[in-house]
Amino acid sequence: MTAPAKLVTLSRHIHEEQRLHPEATGEFTRLLDDFLIAIKLIRREVSRAGLIDILGFTGGVNVHGEEVKKLDAFAQDRIFKAMDHGGHLCCMASEEVEELIRIPDPYKRGKYVLMFDPLDGSSNIDANVTIGTIFSIQRRVSGPPGSDGTLADCLQKGRNQVCAGYVVYGPSTMLVYTAGHGVHGFTLDPSVGEFILSHENIRIPARSKNYSINEGNTSAWDEATRRYIDHLKQKDPATNRPYGARYIGSLVADFHRNLLYGGVFLYPADMTDPAKPKPKLRLLYEANPLALVAEQAGGLASTGRERILDIQPTALHQKVPLVLGSRQDVEAYEAFVLGRR
Ligand code: P6P
C-alpha cells in the first residue's frame, strides 16, 4: 500500500473504476454516490450518539425534522430512502428487515441488488466503541429488465459480487471497498463532506501476529478451534512470541484492524450440540462482502471447510462460521479443521 500523492475523492475513484468495466453505463457510479449520501447522514448521527439523550432527541422529531429512532433503525431508514428511487436497484436485503425489500412504485427497477448491515455492532455505540456499515452489490440474474428483483438475485455466491465494502465509524470515518480491482480506503474529511483516497491498494500481511476471537465461548468451540487457538498461544519460532489477542466485539472494527496490520478473525459455530451447529454471523451482508475485501487484499475467508465466496446461499439471513484475514493464518486454521495439523 502506498500513500497516494494525488487528491482523489471516492466518487472520482469509482468513476475511474467504472472505466475498467466495459459494460458499465455509469449507473454503478450513481448507485454508490446515492449510497454515500446515506453514509454521511449515518455518520452524523453516530458521531453524536452520546448526545441523543442529553439534547433531548430521545423521541419525536429532531432539529432536522427527522424522527429519531434507535441508531440501527435510523441507519436502515437512511439507506432505504437514499437507494429506493435511483433506478439502480431491483431489490434490497438488510439485516434489519426480515423480508426481501421491494423497490416502491413508481420507481424504476435497475440491474443491481444491494444487501447490507446498516449498523453492525450497534450494541457497542453506548460505550463509544467503533461500529460499521457493511455492503454487498450483486448484478441481478432473474427476471426481465425493469421487473421486481427476487430472492434468486440475492442468493448468489459471494464470488459474483460486483462491489463490496464497509464503512468504519471510528476516530475517523473510513470507507473501504473493492470493485474487483484491489481494495482502496477513503477517509472522510468532515469539513468538506468528501471521502478522500487515503489507503490505495490495501494489502493484508500474508501472516500476522494477532488473533481475534471471543474466548468466552471456548467451551462452545469444536476441538479443532480449541487446538488452533492453543497453538497460537505457543511461542512462534519465527518471532519467539505467541500471537497477541485483539478483540473489540465489533466485526467491522476487528476486521479493519486485521486488514491493515494483519490478523485472523474467527467466529466459529457454537458446537454445544454437535448435531446443531449454531453460527452467528450472516453470509449475505457480513461474511460475503468482507470475504471479497479480504481476498482482493491478498487474504482469505473460510468456514474452516469451505471458502466463504464459494458458498451457495440458501436463505436471506443465513449464518455461517467465519474465519477471515491473513492468508497463511486462515490456511493454518483450515489445516487444523481438516486434521492435517
Ligand atoms: P460476541 C456485534 O453484535 C456482532 O454482530 C459483530 O459485530 C461482532 O463481531 C460479534 O457480533 C460479536 O459477538 O458474541 O463476541 O459479542
Short mmCIF file of C-alpha atoms and ligand atoms in Angstrom, two decimals:
data_model
loop_
_atom_site.label_atom_id
_atom_site.label_comp_id
_atom_site.label_asym_id
_atom_site.label_seq_id
_atom_site.Cartn_x
_atom_site.Cartn_y
_atom_site.Cartn_z
CA MET A 1 0.00 0.00 0.00
CA THR A 2 1.50 3.39 -0.94
CA ALA A 3 0.44 6.76 0.38
CA PRO A 4 -1.38 8.41 -2.57
CA ALA A 5 0.20 11.67 -3.74
CA LYS A 6 -2.91 12.65 -5.68
CA LEU A 7 -6.12 14.07 -4.18
CA VAL A 8 -8.86 11.64 -5.26
CA THR A 9 -12.42 11.59 -3.97
CA LEU A 10 -14.34 8.34 -3.70
CA SER A 11 -16.75 9.45 -6.42
CA ARG A 12 -13.86 10.11 -8.82
CA HIS A 13 -12.23 6.78 -7.92
CA ILE A 14 -15.46 4.87 -8.54
CA HIS A 15 -15.84 6.68 -11.87
CA GLU A 16 -12.32 5.60 -12.84
CA GLU A 17 -13.01 2.05 -11.66
CA GLN A 18 -16.14 2.14 -13.79
CA ARG A 19 -13.95 2.50 -16.91
CA LEU A 20 -12.43 -0.92 -16.09
CA HIS A 21 -15.86 -2.50 -16.66
CA PRO A 22 -16.59 -2.19 -20.42
CA GLU A 23 -20.27 -2.97 -19.92
CA ALA A 24 -20.59 -0.29 -17.26
CA THR A 25 -23.00 2.51 -18.03
CA GLY A 26 -22.19 4.96 -15.24
CA GLU A 27 -25.18 3.60 -13.35
CA PHE A 28 -22.82 1.93 -10.89
CA THR A 29 -21.18 5.27 -10.11
CA ARG A 30 -24.53 6.91 -9.45
CA LEU A 31 -25.58 3.96 -7.24
CA LEU A 32 -22.55 4.42 -5.00
CA ASP A 33 -22.97 8.20 -4.97
CA ASP A 34 -26.50 7.70 -3.61
CA PHE A 35 -25.16 5.26 -1.02
CA LEU A 36 -22.58 7.83 0.12
CA ILE A 37 -25.35 10.30 0.97
CA ALA A 38 -26.87 7.79 3.39
CA ILE A 39 -23.44 7.03 4.88
CA LYS A 40 -22.75 10.71 5.58
CA LEU A 41 -26.13 11.07 7.32
CA ILE A 42 -25.49 7.93 9.38
CA ARG A 43 -22.05 9.15 10.33
CA ARG A 44 -23.55 12.47 11.53
CA GLU A 45 -25.89 10.66 13.90
CA VAL A 46 -23.31 8.10 15.05
CA SER A 47 -20.83 10.88 15.86
CA ARG A 48 -23.30 12.49 18.27
CA ALA A 49 -24.92 9.34 19.62
CA GLY A 50 -23.91 10.19 23.17
CA LEU A 51 -25.77 13.47 22.91
CA ILE A 52 -29.05 11.99 21.73
CA ASP A 53 -30.40 11.79 25.29
CA ILE A 54 -28.68 14.94 26.58
CA LEU A 55 -30.03 17.02 23.70
CA GLY A 56 -33.45 15.56 24.30
CA PHE A 57 -33.57 13.78 20.96
CA THR A 58 -34.99 10.72 22.57
CA GLY A 59 -38.20 10.71 20.61
CA GLY A 60 -40.44 12.76 18.36
CA VAL A 61 -38.83 14.95 15.71
CA ASN A 62 -35.27 16.38 15.87
CA VAL A 63 -33.90 19.69 14.55
CA HIS A 64 -33.60 18.20 11.07
CA GLY A 65 -37.26 17.33 11.04
CA GLU A 66 -36.29 13.65 11.23
CA GLU A 67 -37.99 11.20 13.53
CA VAL A 68 -35.31 9.98 15.97
CA LYS A 69 -35.10 6.21 16.18
CA LYS A 70 -32.63 3.66 17.50
CA LEU A 71 -29.43 4.22 15.54
CA ASP A 72 -29.58 0.97 13.60
CA ALA A 73 -33.20 1.62 12.62
CA PHE A 74 -32.14 5.16 11.70
CA ALA A 75 -29.29 3.78 9.55
CA GLN A 76 -31.66 1.31 7.88
CA ASP A 77 -34.12 4.10 7.11
CA ARG A 78 -31.47 6.41 5.66
CA ILE A 79 -30.05 3.75 3.34
CA PHE A 80 -33.52 2.71 2.18
CA LYS A 81 -34.59 6.30 1.45
CA ALA A 82 -31.32 7.09 -0.35
CA MET A 83 -31.44 3.97 -2.51
CA ASP A 84 -35.10 3.25 -3.24
CA HIS A 85 -35.71 5.78 -6.03
CA GLY A 86 -32.43 5.99 -8.01
CA GLY A 87 -33.48 3.35 -10.52
CA HIS A 88 -30.27 1.32 -9.98
CA LEU A 89 -31.67 -1.47 -7.79
CA CYS A 90 -34.23 -4.19 -8.44
CA CYS A 91 -34.43 -5.05 -4.72
CA MET A 92 -32.53 -4.82 -1.42
CA ALA A 93 -31.86 -7.00 1.60
CA SER A 94 -30.99 -5.76 5.08
CA GLU A 95 -30.04 -7.28 8.41
CA GLU A 96 -32.81 -5.11 9.88
CA VAL A 97 -35.61 -6.38 7.62
CA GLU A 98 -36.85 -9.97 7.62
CA GLU A 99 -38.24 -9.98 4.09
CA LEU A 100 -36.75 -9.01 0.72
CA ILE A 101 -37.09 -5.22 0.31
CA ARG A 102 -39.06 -4.24 -2.80
CA ILE A 103 -38.42 -1.05 -4.75
CA PRO A 104 -41.54 1.07 -4.13
CA ASP A 105 -43.80 2.01 -7.04
CA PRO A 106 -43.50 4.13 -9.14
CA TYR A 107 -39.67 3.92 -9.07
CA LYS A 108 -37.75 2.18 -11.89
CA ARG A 109 -36.22 -1.23 -11.14
CA GLY A 110 -32.49 -1.34 -12.02
CA LYS A 111 -29.93 -4.07 -12.64
CA TYR A 112 -28.25 -4.26 -9.24
CA VAL A 113 -29.05 -5.72 -5.83
CA LEU A 114 -27.86 -4.06 -2.59
CA MET A 115 -27.51 -6.15 0.57
CA PHE A 116 -26.33 -4.50 3.76
CA ASP A 117 -25.94 -4.49 7.51
CA PRO A 118 -26.81 -0.87 8.23
CA LEU A 119 -25.06 -0.57 11.58
CA ASP A 120 -23.16 -3.66 12.68
CA GLY A 121 -22.07 -3.72 16.31
CA SER A 122 -24.59 -1.01 17.23
CA SER A 123 -24.93 -2.50 20.72
CA ASN A 124 -21.45 -1.01 21.32
CA ILE A 125 -22.47 2.55 20.46
CA ASP A 126 -23.37 3.49 24.07
CA ALA A 127 -19.76 2.76 25.03
CA ASN A 128 -18.47 4.85 22.12
CA VAL A 129 -16.91 1.78 20.51
CA THR A 130 -16.17 1.76 16.78
CA ILE A 131 -19.04 0.29 14.68
CA GLY A 132 -19.70 -0.04 10.97
CA THR A 133 -21.89 -0.43 7.91
CA ILE A 134 -21.26 -3.41 5.60
CA PHE A 135 -22.50 -3.59 1.99
CA SER A 136 -22.57 -6.03 -0.90
CA ILE A 137 -23.66 -5.38 -4.50
CA GLN A 138 -24.65 -8.10 -6.96
CA ARG A 139 -25.87 -7.82 -10.55
CA ARG A 140 -29.44 -9.16 -10.97
CA VAL A 141 -29.73 -12.62 -12.51
CA SER A 142 -33.50 -13.12 -12.67
CA GLY A 143 -36.48 -11.69 -14.50
CA PRO A 144 -36.76 -9.24 -17.38
CA PRO A 145 -35.16 -5.77 -17.05
CA GLY A 146 -37.40 -3.42 -15.08
CA SER A 147 -39.12 -6.20 -13.15
CA ASP A 148 -39.01 -6.68 -9.38
CA GLY A 149 -35.88 -8.40 -8.06
CA THR A 150 -36.33 -11.83 -6.49
CA LEU A 151 -34.67 -13.97 -3.84
CA ALA A 152 -32.59 -15.58 -6.63
CA ASP A 153 -30.94 -12.20 -7.25
CA CYS A 154 -29.82 -12.13 -3.58
CA LEU A 155 -28.92 -15.80 -3.17
CA GLN A 156 -25.81 -15.63 -5.35
CA LYS A 157 -22.33 -16.83 -4.42
CA GLY A 158 -20.11 -14.15 -2.91
CA ARG A 159 -17.67 -14.59 -5.78
CA ASN A 160 -20.27 -12.94 -8.06
CA GLN A 161 -20.27 -9.64 -6.13
CA VAL A 162 -19.53 -6.63 -8.37
CA CYS A 163 -18.67 -4.47 -5.37
CA ALA A 164 -18.35 -4.90 -1.62
CA GLY A 165 -17.03 -2.98 1.34
CA TYR A 166 -17.67 -1.38 4.66
CA VAL A 167 -17.68 1.94 6.49
CA VAL A 168 -15.92 2.10 9.85
CA TYR A 169 -17.20 4.85 12.19
CA GLY A 170 -14.16 5.30 14.41
CA PRO A 171 -11.89 8.21 15.41
CA SER A 172 -12.21 8.97 11.71
CA THR A 173 -14.79 7.62 9.31
CA MET A 174 -13.36 5.42 6.57
CA LEU A 175 -14.97 3.66 3.64
CA VAL A 176 -13.09 0.63 2.30
CA TYR A 177 -14.30 -1.01 -0.91
CA THR A 178 -13.39 -3.26 -3.79
CA ALA A 179 -14.93 -3.48 -7.25
CA GLY A 180 -12.66 -6.35 -8.23
CA HIS A 181 -9.53 -4.30 -8.84
CA GLY A 182 -7.89 -4.19 -5.43
CA VAL A 183 -9.01 -2.71 -2.11
CA HIS A 184 -8.99 1.02 -1.50
CA GLY A 185 -9.67 3.11 1.61
CA PHE A 186 -11.14 6.61 1.77
CA THR A 187 -11.15 8.80 4.85
CA LEU A 188 -13.97 11.30 5.33
CA ASP A 189 -12.91 14.94 5.59
CA PRO A 190 -15.93 16.18 7.56
CA SER A 191 -15.04 19.80 6.86
CA VAL A 192 -15.91 19.33 3.18
CA GLY A 193 -18.02 16.16 3.41
CA GLU A 194 -15.80 14.25 0.96
CA PHE A 195 -14.26 10.79 1.25
CA ILE A 196 -10.61 11.24 0.18
CA LEU A 197 -8.36 8.39 -1.02
CA SER A 198 -6.07 7.65 1.95
CA HIS A 199 -5.22 3.94 1.60
CA GLU A 200 -4.71 2.96 -2.05
CA ASN A 201 -4.38 -0.74 -2.89
CA ILE A 202 -4.51 -2.15 0.65
CA ARG A 203 -2.71 -5.49 1.02
CA ILE A 204 -3.20 -7.63 4.12
CA PRO A 205 0.06 -9.13 5.50
CA ALA A 206 0.27 -12.81 4.48
CA ARG A 207 0.88 -13.85 8.09
CA SER A 208 0.02 -11.96 11.24
CA LYS A 209 0.79 -11.82 14.93
CA ASN A 210 -2.74 -11.31 16.27
CA TYR A 211 -5.95 -13.31 16.54
CA SER A 212 -9.47 -12.06 17.23
CA ILE A 213 -11.98 -14.39 18.87
CA ASN A 214 -14.39 -14.25 21.82
CA GLU A 215 -12.60 -16.58 24.26
CA GLY A 216 -15.67 -16.53 26.49
CA ASN A 217 -17.11 -19.03 24.01
CA THR A 218 -14.23 -21.53 24.43
CA SER A 219 -16.49 -24.23 25.88
CA ALA A 220 -18.71 -24.00 22.78
CA TRP A 221 -15.87 -24.42 20.24
CA ASP A 222 -15.12 -27.61 18.35
CA GLU A 223 -11.87 -29.45 19.11
CA ALA A 224 -10.01 -28.12 16.05
CA THR A 225 -10.69 -24.50 17.03
CA ARG A 226 -9.53 -25.17 20.59
CA ARG A 227 -6.31 -26.78 19.30
CA TYR A 228 -5.72 -23.96 16.83
CA ILE A 229 -6.11 -21.20 19.44
CA ASP A 230 -3.89 -23.14 21.88
CA HIS A 231 -1.32 -23.38 19.06
CA LEU A 232 -1.40 -19.58 18.59
CA LYS A 233 -0.68 -19.16 22.31
CA GLN A 234 2.61 -21.06 22.00
CA LYS A 235 5.79 -19.17 21.15
CA ASP A 236 6.06 -18.76 17.37
CA PRO A 237 9.56 -19.95 16.33
CA ALA A 238 9.72 -17.11 13.79
CA THR A 239 9.18 -14.40 16.43
CA ASN A 240 9.80 -16.26 19.70
CA ARG A 241 6.47 -14.80 20.85
CA PRO A 242 2.89 -16.09 20.94
CA TYR A 243 0.17 -14.33 18.94
CA GLY A 244 -1.45 -11.34 20.60
CA ALA A 245 -5.18 -11.34 21.38
CA ARG A 246 -7.10 -8.41 19.89
CA TYR A 247 -10.93 -8.49 20.16
CA ILE A 248 -13.23 -5.45 20.09
CA GLY A 249 -16.50 -7.32 19.62
CA SER A 250 -17.41 -5.18 16.62
CA LEU A 251 -16.88 -7.10 13.37
CA VAL A 252 -16.01 -4.12 11.18
CA ALA A 253 -13.55 -2.72 13.75
CA ASP A 254 -11.86 -6.09 14.27
CA PHE A 255 -11.67 -6.79 10.55
CA HIS A 256 -10.41 -3.31 9.64
CA ARG A 257 -7.53 -3.54 12.12
CA ASN A 258 -6.62 -7.01 10.86
CA LEU A 259 -6.81 -5.83 7.23
CA LEU A 260 -4.26 -3.06 7.86
CA TYR A 261 -1.97 -4.74 10.40
CA GLY A 262 -2.53 -8.41 9.62
CA GLY A 263 -4.62 -10.70 11.79
CA VAL A 264 -7.09 -13.55 11.79
CA PHE A 265 -10.68 -13.09 12.97
CA LEU A 266 -12.65 -16.15 13.99
CA TYR A 267 -16.31 -16.60 14.84
CA PRO A 268 -16.80 -20.39 14.76
CA ALA A 269 -20.21 -22.01 15.21
CA ASP A 270 -21.43 -22.79 18.74
CA MET A 271 -20.98 -26.57 18.88
CA THR A 272 -22.58 -27.14 22.28
CA ASP A 273 -24.93 -29.51 20.46
CA PRO A 274 -22.67 -31.03 17.75
CA ALA A 275 -25.80 -32.11 15.88
CA LYS A 276 -26.96 -28.50 15.70
CA PRO A 277 -24.03 -26.11 14.96
CA LYS A 278 -25.05 -22.53 15.68
CA PRO A 279 -23.04 -19.95 13.70
CA LYS A 280 -23.66 -16.28 14.47
CA LEU A 281 -22.54 -14.09 11.58
CA ARG A 282 -24.59 -13.60 8.41
CA LEU A 283 -23.44 -14.76 4.99
CA LEU A 284 -25.00 -12.31 2.52
CA TYR A 285 -24.26 -8.95 4.16
CA GLU A 286 -21.42 -9.69 6.61
CA ALA A 287 -19.27 -12.67 5.58
CA ASN A 288 -19.51 -12.31 1.78
CA PRO A 289 -18.62 -8.62 1.49
CA LEU A 290 -15.75 -8.85 3.99
CA ALA A 291 -14.55 -12.05 2.30
CA LEU A 292 -14.34 -10.28 -1.07
CA VAL A 293 -12.39 -7.41 0.51
CA ALA A 294 -10.07 -9.89 2.26
CA GLU A 295 -9.37 -11.92 -0.89
CA GLN A 296 -8.91 -8.80 -3.05
CA ALA A 297 -6.34 -7.63 -0.46
CA GLY A 298 -4.48 -10.97 -0.64
CA GLY A 299 -6.15 -12.62 2.35
CA LEU A 300 -8.69 -15.42 2.72
CA ALA A 301 -12.13 -16.11 4.19
CA SER A 302 -13.35 -19.58 5.11
CA THR A 303 -15.79 -21.52 7.26
CA GLY A 304 -12.79 -23.75 8.01
CA ARG A 305 -14.04 -26.31 5.49
CA GLU A 306 -15.22 -24.13 2.59
CA ARG A 307 -14.22 -20.73 1.18
CA ILE A 308 -16.90 -18.18 2.03
CA LEU A 309 -17.14 -16.84 -1.53
CA ASP A 310 -17.90 -20.30 -2.91
CA ILE A 311 -20.91 -20.97 -0.64
CA GLN A 312 -24.22 -21.23 -2.48
CA PRO A 313 -26.63 -19.24 -0.26
CA THR A 314 -29.99 -20.80 0.55
CA ALA A 315 -31.63 -18.15 2.75
CA LEU A 316 -31.58 -14.36 3.08
CA HIS A 317 -30.38 -14.29 6.69
CA GLN A 318 -28.31 -17.47 6.57
CA LYS A 319 -25.48 -17.66 9.15
CA VAL A 320 -22.02 -19.16 8.65
CA PRO A 321 -18.91 -19.85 10.72
CA LEU A 322 -16.35 -17.22 9.70
CA VAL A 323 -12.54 -17.22 9.72
CA LEU A 324 -11.19 -14.18 7.94
CA GLY A 325 -7.89 -12.36 7.44
CA SER A 326 -4.23 -13.09 6.71
CA ARG A 327 -3.88 -15.87 4.15
CA GLN A 328 -1.39 -18.11 5.96
CA ASP A 329 -3.34 -17.87 9.23
CA VAL A 330 -6.63 -18.85 7.60
CA GLU A 331 -4.89 -21.71 5.77
CA ALA A 332 -3.37 -22.86 9.08
CA TYR A 333 -6.85 -22.92 10.67
CA GLU A 334 -8.20 -24.92 7.74
CA ALA A 335 -5.35 -27.43 8.23
CA PHE A 336 -6.39 -27.88 11.88
CA VAL A 337 -10.04 -28.32 10.90
CA LEU A 338 -9.16 -30.85 8.20
CA GLY A 339 -6.97 -32.78 10.65
CA ARG A 340 -3.73 -32.07 8.80
CA ARG A 341 -2.22 -30.45 11.96
P1 P6P B 1 -19.90 -11.60 20.59
C1 P6P B 1 -21.89 -7.42 17.01
O1 P6P B 1 -23.03 -7.72 17.78
C2 P6P B 1 -21.61 -8.64 16.14
O2 P6P B 1 -22.68 -8.91 15.30
C3 P6P B 1 -20.33 -8.41 15.35
O3 P6P B 1 -20.15 -7.07 15.02
C4 P6P B 1 -19.25 -8.92 16.29
O4 P6P B 1 -18.11 -9.43 15.59
C5 P6P B 1 -19.95 -10.06 17.02
O5 P6P B 1 -21.36 -9.77 16.98
C6 P6P B 1 -19.52 -10.11 18.48
O6 P6P B 1 -20.21 -11.21 19.06
O7 P6P B 1 -20.68 -12.89 20.78
O8 P6P B 1 -18.40 -11.83 20.68
O9 P6P B 1 -20.37 -10.46 21.43
#
